[in-house]
Amino acid sequence: MRIAIVTESFPPDVNGVAHSVVRSAEHLLHRGHQPLVIAPAPPAARRAAADRQPYPVVRIPSVPLPRYRGFRLGVPGGRLAEALLAHRPDVVHLASPFVLGARAATLAARHGLPTVAVYQTDVAAYARAYRVGWGEAAAWRRLREIHNAAGRTLAPSTRAAADLIANGVERIWLWRRGVDAERFRPDHRCPALRRSLAPDGRVLVGYVGRLAPEKRVDLLAATARLPGVRVVVAGDGPARRHLERALPRVTFLGVQQGAALARLYASLDVFVHTGPHETFGQTIQEAAASGVPVVAPASGGPVDLVQPGVTGLLVSPGDPVALADAVAELAADPARRAAYGAAARALVARRSWSAVGDELIGHYRAVRSAGEPAGVLPAAWM
């Protein structure tokens, strides 16, 4: 099949949408299909290395997102239509559609192209966090129109699916994310790294992810004050400077990738996830594959990924004391940490990207067999 993947984010962006698009395109190529990725253009200085992919990537003009200049919004125009139609796709894959994806959905409906829409971003939470001119209701109205025009919508978690249903989205299937259990392994644990980050045998607690307001990394303040605990944060984003001032006891490592990221995960004693608005939570899976117990909020994607009392602990969202108490509970019990970490590794080891990639191909075949797109977007979007 010829697949056009229209995405709101792609490398050099570091986030769940960009990562899953890369892995999906790689799997399609491996299975003998012909993927094309259409994505916003990064700044010119960062483009060359990002587009060294074994499949074609078409870049669309972009502008910085207000209040988050590190993230760029694609500007739909003639180049999108030209690239999409020139590929002659059998299926159009809309990755976290909102701006480019909305226009691509219109084009697909107009030309009778089957579509699969992948819900990955809680846009309503972004609207609240960044105050970008449209509110939660408007965000959901736009998402509902985009997704209901698709042949089917793929949700990454049961909580995300419930949110979609509650907001009037139809034809929803669960499609979770894979994890590279060979790259993320317990045997990457590095004593030298642990000594440098957590001297005197302290319990090493870590967060990995974007540093943005909706991620609520500020909730780690109480955890960082726990005796015998060292907290490290890997990642970057618009909130980094504020967080460095607000969390003086936390060590900020910047963006970690490749082997360095795998070593960091495996060297942690506890992984913490703070954001209450995750549709999935890929870093939780990566920590689990590394044999590390997880503490996360009992909301969104983490509810599917953490088994309380088996692989980690779930706490009340937005509660820094509950988060610190859960970390303290695990910090005081090495045997429990080891048991949770082993169970976490066993649970996610079967969730390969190959398996979920084949599931995705199955969804493509289903919408292609159904024929026409499921709906038509309002005329104002044409």
PDB file of C-alpha atoms in Angstrom, residues 127-290:
ATOM      1  CA  ALA A 127      -5.471  25.366  24.981  1.00  0.00           C
ATOM      2  CA  ARG A 128      -5.734  25.850  28.742  1.00  0.00           C
ATOM      3  CA  ALA A 129      -1.976  25.840  29.346  1.00  0.00           C
ATOM      4  CA  TYR A 130      -0.951  28.186  26.547  1.00  0.00           C
ATOM      5  CA  ARG A 131      -4.071  30.369  26.153  1.00  0.00           C
ATOM      6  CA  VAL A 132      -3.668  30.413  22.386  1.00  0.00           C
ATOM      7  CA  GLY A 133      -7.018  32.002  21.539  1.00  0.00           C
ATOM      8  CA  TRP A 134      -9.404  29.060  21.495  1.00  0.00           C
ATOM      9  CA  GLY A 135     -10.837  27.317  24.505  1.00  0.00           C
ATOM     10  CA  GLU A 136     -11.484  23.721  25.467  1.00  0.00           C
ATOM     11  CA  ALA A 137     -14.943  23.552  23.871  1.00  0.00           C
ATOM     12  CA  ALA A 138     -13.667  24.968  20.576  1.00  0.00           C
ATOM     13  CA  ALA A 139     -10.730  22.549  20.584  1.00  0.00           C
ATOM     14  CA  TRP A 140     -13.022  19.575  21.064  1.00  0.00           C
ATOM     15  CA  ARG A 141     -15.412  20.831  18.381  1.00  0.00           C
ATOM     16  CA  ARG A 142     -12.556  20.957  15.874  1.00  0.00           C
ATOM     17  CA  LEU A 143     -11.237  17.545  16.927  1.00  0.00           C
ATOM     18  CA  ARG A 144     -14.716  16.025  16.691  1.00  0.00           C
ATOM     19  CA  GLU A 145     -15.157  17.277  13.117  1.00  0.00           C
ATOM     20  CA  ILE A 146     -11.718  16.017  12.030  1.00  0.00           C
ATOM     21  CA  HIS A 147     -12.021  12.577  13.613  1.00  0.00           C
ATOM     22  CA  ASN A 148     -15.624  11.961  12.555  1.00  0.00           C
ATOM     23  CA  ALA A 149     -14.595  12.603   8.952  1.00  0.00           C
ATOM     24  CA  ALA A 150     -12.109   9.705   9.205  1.00  0.00           C
ATOM     25  CA  GLY A 151     -12.836   6.049   8.563  1.00  0.00           C
ATOM     26  CA  ARG A 152     -11.763   5.273  12.104  1.00  0.00           C
ATOM     27  CA  THR A 153      -9.989   6.935  15.013  1.00  0.00           C
ATOM     28  CA  LEU A 154      -7.236   5.144  16.898  1.00  0.00           C
ATOM     29  CA  ALA A 155      -6.959   5.963  20.613  1.00  0.00           C
ATOM     30  CA  PRO A 156      -3.831   5.066  22.606  1.00  0.00           C
ATOM     31  CA  SER A 157      -5.522   4.271  25.928  1.00  0.00           C
ATOM     32  CA  THR A 158      -8.890   3.497  27.477  1.00  0.00           C
ATOM     33  CA  ARG A 159      -9.004   6.925  29.154  1.00  0.00           C
ATOM     34  CA  ALA A 160      -8.278   8.651  25.844  1.00  0.00           C
ATOM     35  CA  ALA A 161     -11.024   6.581  24.193  1.00  0.00           C
ATOM     36  CA  ALA A 162     -13.447   7.574  26.958  1.00  0.00           C
ATOM     37  CA  ASP A 163     -12.616  11.261  26.417  1.00  0.00           C
ATOM     38  CA  LEU A 164     -13.247  10.896  22.687  1.00  0.00           C
ATOM     39  CA  ILE A 165     -16.577   9.165  23.265  1.00  0.00           C
ATOM     40  CA  ALA A 166     -17.641  11.797  25.805  1.00  0.00           C
ATOM     41  CA  ASN A 167     -16.951  14.498  23.229  1.00  0.00           C
ATOM     42  CA  GLY A 168     -18.895  12.898  20.397  1.00  0.00           C
ATOM     43  CA  VAL A 169     -16.172  11.141  18.413  1.00  0.00           C
ATOM     44  CA  GLU A 170     -17.325   7.966  16.666  1.00  0.00           C
ATOM     45  CA  ARG A 171     -15.689   4.797  15.286  1.00  0.00           C
ATOM     46  CA  ILE A 172     -12.933   4.474  17.891  1.00  0.00           C
ATOM     47  CA  TRP A 173     -10.443   1.606  18.164  1.00  0.00           C
ATOM     48  CA  LEU A 174      -7.664   1.143  20.686  1.00  0.00           C
ATOM     49  CA  TRP A 175      -4.175   1.277  19.205  1.00  0.00           C
ATOM     50  CA  ARG A 176      -1.469   1.376  21.853  1.00  0.00           C
ATOM     51  CA  ARG A 177       2.195   2.190  21.305  1.00  0.00           C
ATOM     52  CA  GLY A 178       5.099  -0.195  21.083  1.00  0.00           C
ATOM     53  CA  VAL A 179       8.357  -0.080  23.002  1.00  0.00           C
ATOM     54  CA  ASP A 180      11.863  -1.096  21.984  1.00  0.00           C
ATOM     55  CA  ALA A 181      12.608  -3.679  24.667  1.00  0.00           C
ATOM     56  CA  GLU A 182      16.040  -4.350  23.157  1.00  0.00           C
ATOM     57  CA  ARG A 183      17.113  -0.738  23.366  1.00  0.00           C
ATOM     58  CA  PHE A 184      15.645  -0.196  26.842  1.00  0.00           C
ATOM     59  CA  ARG A 185      16.939  -2.971  29.100  1.00  0.00           C
ATOM     60  CA  PRO A 186      17.819  -3.392  32.789  1.00  0.00           C
ATOM     61  CA  ASP A 187      21.377  -4.454  31.914  1.00  0.00           C
ATOM     62  CA  HIS A 188      22.155  -0.903  30.744  1.00  0.00           C
ATOM     63  CA  ARG A 189      22.319   0.120  34.403  1.00  0.00           C
ATOM     64  CA  CYS A 190      25.538   2.101  34.827  1.00  0.00           C
ATOM     65  CA  PRO A 191      27.298   2.250  38.239  1.00  0.00           C
ATOM     66  CA  ALA A 192      29.480   5.170  37.140  1.00  0.00           C
ATOM     67  CA  LEU A 193      26.455   7.205  36.091  1.00  0.00           C
ATOM     68  CA  ARG A 194      24.722   6.405  39.361  1.00  0.00           C
ATOM     69  CA  ARG A 195      27.765   7.540  41.365  1.00  0.00           C
ATOM     70  CA  SER A 196      27.884  10.821  39.478  1.00  0.00           C
ATOM     71  CA  LEU A 197      24.165  11.561  39.839  1.00  0.00           C
ATOM     72  CA  ALA A 198      23.392  10.034  43.236  1.00  0.00           C
ATOM     73  CA  PRO A 199      26.502   9.952  45.438  1.00  0.00           C
ATOM     74  CA  ASP A 200      26.510   8.327  48.876  1.00  0.00           C
ATOM     75  CA  GLY A 201      24.100   5.615  47.754  1.00  0.00           C
ATOM     76  CA  ARG A 202      21.080   7.901  47.405  1.00  0.00           C
ATOM     77  CA  VAL A 203      17.935   6.612  45.733  1.00  0.00           C
ATOM     78  CA  LEU A 204      17.904   7.971  42.168  1.00  0.00           C
ATOM     79  CA  VAL A 205      14.490   9.205  41.021  1.00  0.00           C
ATOM     80  CA  GLY A 206      14.002  10.501  37.494  1.00  0.00           C
ATOM     81  CA  TYR A 207      11.597  12.183  35.092  1.00  0.00           C
ATOM     82  CA  VAL A 208      12.026  12.119  31.300  1.00  0.00           C
ATOM     83  CA  GLY A 209       9.984  14.292  28.984  1.00  0.00           C
ATOM     84  CA  ARG A 210       9.172  17.753  27.726  1.00  0.00           C
ATOM     85  CA  LEU A 211       9.462  20.593  30.196  1.00  0.00           C
ATOM     86  CA  ALA A 212       6.192  22.387  29.575  1.00  0.00           C
ATOM     87  CA  PRO A 213       3.482  23.772  31.891  1.00  0.00           C
ATOM     88  CA  GLU A 214       0.986  20.975  31.269  1.00  0.00           C
ATOM     89  CA  LYS A 215       3.578  18.350  32.282  1.00  0.00           C
ATOM     90  CA  ARG A 216       3.487  19.632  35.896  1.00  0.00           C
ATOM     91  CA  VAL A 217       7.135  18.874  36.620  1.00  0.00           C
ATOM     92  CA  ASP A 218       6.846  21.476  39.398  1.00  0.00           C
ATOM     93  CA  LEU A 219       5.085  18.771  41.442  1.00  0.00           C
ATOM     94  CA  LEU A 220       8.518  17.218  42.079  1.00  0.00           C
ATOM     95  CA  ALA A 221       9.429  19.879  44.646  1.00  0.00           C
ATOM     96  CA  ALA A 222       8.304  17.785  47.636  1.00  0.00           C
ATOM     97  CA  THR A 223       9.948  14.656  46.231  1.00  0.00           C
ATOM     98  CA  ALA A 224      13.259  16.502  45.822  1.00  0.00           C
ATOM     99  CA  ARG A 225      13.213  17.333  49.547  1.00  0.00           C
ATOM    100  CA  LEU A 226      12.998  13.683  50.631  1.00  0.00           C
ATOM    101  CA  PRO A 227      16.045  12.578  52.639  1.00  0.00           C
ATOM    102  CA  GLY A 228      18.326  10.148  50.833  1.00  0.00           C
ATOM    103  CA  VAL A 229      16.722  10.868  47.442  1.00  0.00           C
ATOM    104  CA  ARG A 230      18.230  12.589  44.406  1.00  0.00           C
ATOM    105  CA  VAL A 231      15.862  13.754  41.642  1.00  0.00           C
ATOM    106  CA  VAL A 232      17.047  14.186  38.049  1.00  0.00           C
ATOM    107  CA  VAL A 233      15.095  15.555  35.092  1.00  0.00           C
ATOM    108  CA  ALA A 234      15.917  14.821  31.436  1.00  0.00           C
ATOM    109  CA  GLY A 235      14.340  16.923  28.723  1.00  0.00           C
ATOM    110  CA  ASP A 236      13.867  20.465  27.532  1.00  0.00           C
ATOM    111  CA  GLY A 237      11.064  22.853  26.741  1.00  0.00           C
ATOM    112  CA  PRO A 238       9.570  26.280  27.426  1.00  0.00           C
ATOM    113  CA  ALA A 239       9.300  25.734  31.188  1.00  0.00           C
ATOM    114  CA  ARG A 240      12.921  24.734  31.781  1.00  0.00           C
ATOM    115  CA  ARG A 241      14.234  28.051  33.121  1.00  0.00           C
ATOM    116  CA  HIS A 242      11.262  28.451  35.424  1.00  0.00           C
ATOM    117  CA  LEU A 243      11.654  24.894  36.705  1.00  0.00           C
ATOM    118  CA  GLU A 244      15.379  25.296  37.330  1.00  0.00           C
ATOM    119  CA  ARG A 245      14.583  28.262  39.571  1.00  0.00           C
ATOM    120  CA  ALA A 246      11.626  26.562  41.262  1.00  0.00           C
ATOM    121  CA  LEU A 247      13.411  23.213  41.836  1.00  0.00           C
ATOM    122  CA  PRO A 248      16.927  24.042  43.072  1.00  0.00           C
ATOM    123  CA  ARG A 249      17.384  20.533  44.508  1.00  0.00           C
ATOM    124  CA  VAL A 250      16.764  18.874  41.133  1.00  0.00           C
ATOM    125  CA  THR A 251      19.539  18.099  38.621  1.00  0.00           C
ATOM    126  CA  PHE A 252      18.553  19.042  35.062  1.00  0.00           C
ATOM    127  CA  LEU A 253      20.313  16.934  32.428  1.00  0.00           C
ATOM    128  CA  GLY A 254      18.890  18.393  29.207  1.00  0.00           C
ATOM    129  CA  VAL A 255      17.735  16.200  26.343  1.00  0.00           C
ATOM    130  CA  GLN A 256      19.032  12.618  26.524  1.00  0.00           C
ATOM    131  CA  GLN A 257      18.918  10.369  23.467  1.00  0.00           C
ATOM    132  CA  GLY A 258      20.189   7.051  22.169  1.00  0.00           C
ATOM    133  CA  ALA A 259      22.464   5.014  24.406  1.00  0.00           C
ATOM    134  CA  ALA A 260      22.673   7.828  26.979  1.00  0.00           C
ATOM    135  CA  LEU A 261      18.901   7.750  27.461  1.00  0.00           C
ATOM    136  CA  ALA A 262      18.869   3.951  27.794  1.00  0.00           C
ATOM    137  CA  ARG A 263      21.623   4.142  30.453  1.00  0.00           C
ATOM    138  CA  LEU A 264      19.745   6.831  32.343  1.00  0.00           C
ATOM    139  CA  TYR A 265      16.482   4.892  32.495  1.00  0.00           C
ATOM    140  CA  ALA A 266      18.182   1.691  33.632  1.00  0.00           C
ATOM    141  CA  SER A 267      20.219   3.545  36.255  1.00  0.00           C
ATOM    142  CA  LEU A 268      17.143   4.977  37.984  1.00  0.00           C
ATOM    143  CA  ASP A 269      15.638   3.410  41.092  1.00  0.00           C
ATOM    144  CA  VAL A 270      12.209   4.984  40.544  1.00  0.00           C
ATOM    145  CA  PHE A 271      10.693   6.690  37.520  1.00  0.00           C
ATOM    146  CA  VAL A 272       8.192   9.491  38.149  1.00  0.00           C
ATOM    147  CA  HIS A 273       5.650  10.837  35.721  1.00  0.00           C
ATOM    148  CA  THR A 274       3.856  14.023  36.715  1.00  0.00           C
ATOM    149  CA  GLY A 275       1.582  15.152  33.852  1.00  0.00           C
ATOM    150  CA  PRO A 276      -2.166  14.539  34.347  1.00  0.00           C
ATOM    151  CA  HIS A 277      -3.091  15.028  30.670  1.00  0.00           C
ATOM    152  CA  GLU A 278      -1.213  12.207  28.927  1.00  0.00           C
ATOM    153  CA  THR A 279      -3.147  10.318  26.273  1.00  0.00           C
ATOM    154  CA  PHE A 280      -0.589   7.513  26.599  1.00  0.00           C
ATOM    155  CA  GLY A 281       2.800   7.957  28.319  1.00  0.00           C
ATOM    156  CA  GLN A 282       5.585   6.466  26.206  1.00  0.00           C
ATOM    157  CA  THR A 283       8.298   7.290  28.738  1.00  0.00           C
ATOM    158  CA  ILE A 284       6.479   5.095  31.258  1.00  0.00           C
ATOM    159  CA  GLN A 285       6.812   2.141  28.888  1.00  0.00           C
ATOM    160  CA  GLU A 286      10.491   2.892  28.304  1.00  0.00           C
ATOM    161  CA  ALA A 287      11.156   3.029  32.047  1.00  0.00           C
ATOM    162  CA  ALA A 288       9.231  -0.206  32.551  1.00  0.00           C
ATOM    163  CA  ALA A 289      11.218  -1.925  29.788  1.00  0.00           C
ATOM    164  CA  SER A 290      14.340  -0.783  31.657  1.00  0.00           C
TER     165      SER A 290
END
